[in-house]
C-alpha positions as YAML, in Angstrom:
chain: A
units: angstrom
residues:
- id: 1
  name: UNK
  ca: [0.00, 0.00, 0.00]
- id: 2
  name: UNK
  ca: [1.40, 3.40, -0.91]
- id: 3
  name: UNK
  ca: [1.42, 6.51, 1.26]
- id: 4
  name: UNK
  ca: [1.13, 10.13, 0.22]
- id: 5
  name: UNK
  ca: [2.86, 13.00, 2.01]
- id: 6
  name: UNK
  ca: [2.45, 16.69, 1.14]
- id: 7
  name: UNK
  ca: [5.38, 18.84, 2.30]
- id: 8
  name: UNK
  ca: [5.11, 22.46, 3.48]
- id: 9
  name: UNK
  ca: [6.37, 23.73, 0.10]
- id: 10
  name: UNK
  ca: [3.55, 21.92, -1.74]
- id: 11
  name: UNK
  ca: [5.68, 19.05, -3.05]
- id: 12
  name: UNK
  ca: [3.78, 15.77, -2.90]
- id: 13
  name: UNK
  ca: [5.67, 12.56, -2.17]
- id: 14
  name: UNK
  ca: [4.11, 9.19, -2.91]
- id: 15
  name: UNK
  ca: [6.02, 6.21, -1.57]
- id: 16
  name: UNK
  ca: [5.77, 2.57, -0.68]
- id: 17
  name: UNK
  ca: [8.05, 0.63, 1.63]
- id: 18
  name: UNK
  ca: [8.94, -2.87, 0.51]
- id: 19
  name: UNK
  ca: [10.82, -4.61, 3.35]
- id: 20
  name: UNK
  ca: [12.04, -7.44, 1.10]
- id: 21
  name: UNK
  ca: [13.80, -5.07, -1.34]
- id: 22
  name: UNK
  ca: [17.21, -3.54, -0.58]
- id: 23
  name: UNK
  ca: [17.16, -0.82, -3.22]
- id: 24
  name: UNK
  ca: [15.54, 2.51, -3.94]
- id: 25
  name: UNK
  ca: [13.68, 3.61, -7.04]
- id: 26
  name: UNK
  ca: [11.89, 6.86, -7.76]
- id: 27
  name: UNK
  ca: [9.96, 8.64, -10.47]
- id: 28
  name: UNK
  ca: [9.40, 12.31, -11.05]
- id: 29
  name: UNK
  ca: [6.16, 13.73, -12.41]
- id: 30
  name: UNK
  ca: [5.85, 17.43, -13.06]
- id: 31
  name: UNK
  ca: [2.34, 18.82, -13.20]
- id: 32
  name: UNK
  ca: [2.95, 21.26, -16.02]
- id: 33
  name: UNK
  ca: [3.04, 21.40, -19.77]
- id: 34
  name: UNK
  ca: [2.83, 23.58, -22.81]
- id: 35
  name: UNK
  ca: [-0.87, 24.28, -22.31]
- id: 36
  name: UNK
  ca: [-0.01, 26.20, -19.13]
- id: 37
  name: UNK
  ca: [2.76, 28.30, -20.67]
- id: 38
  name: UNK
  ca: [2.31, 31.96, -21.41]
- id: 39
  name: UNK
  ca: [3.41, 33.38, -24.75]
- id: 40
  name: UNK
  ca: [6.71, 34.51, -23.20]
- id: 41
  name: UNK
  ca: [7.38, 31.04, -21.77]
- id: 42
  name: UNK
  ca: [6.42, 29.21, -24.95]
- id: 43
  name: UNK
  ca: [8.71, 26.19, -25.47]
- id: 44
  name: UNK
  ca: [10.07, 25.75, -21.93]
- id: 45
  name: UNK
  ca: [8.24, 22.44, -21.39]
- id: 46
  name: UNK
  ca: [9.44, 21.11, -24.73]
- id: 47
  name: UNK
  ca: [13.02, 22.17, -24.02]
- id: 48
  name: UNK
  ca: [13.04, 20.53, -20.57]
- id: 49
  name: UNK
  ca: [11.62, 17.33, -22.07]
- id: 50
  name: UNK
  ca: [14.32, 17.26, -24.76]
- id: 51
  name: UNK
  ca: [17.05, 17.83, -22.15]
- id: 52
  name: UNK
  ca: [15.76, 14.96, -19.98]
- id: 53
  name: UNK
  ca: [15.56, 12.60, -22.95]
- id: 54
  name: UNK
  ca: [19.08, 13.57, -24.06]
- id: 55
  name: UNK
  ca: [20.47, 12.71, -20.62]
- id: 56
  name: UNK
  ca: [18.67, 9.35, -20.67]
- id: 57
  name: UNK
  ca: [20.06, 8.57, -24.13]
- id: 58
  name: UNK
  ca: [23.61, 9.44, -23.04]
- id: 59
  name: UNK
  ca: [23.32, 7.19, -19.98]
- id: 60
  name: UNK
  ca: [22.12, 4.28, -22.14]
- id: 61
  name: UNK
  ca: [25.04, 4.75, -24.52]
- id: 62
  name: UNK
  ca: [27.56, 4.54, -21.64]
- id: 63
  name: UNK
  ca: [26.32, 1.17, -20.41]
...
């Protein structure tokens, strides 16, 4: 069963403790997107997505 914790700064953590596993895994979801961008911010979500995918691709190439 997972638990949800909302911190003072508004960040929401969702976690589950598995006593039989000796590792940690996490995911990051950002509640934003291009539909919420103003005209001046147009493209920031796309740029951040491209940067994240580029880092993932580089990590895969190293292994």
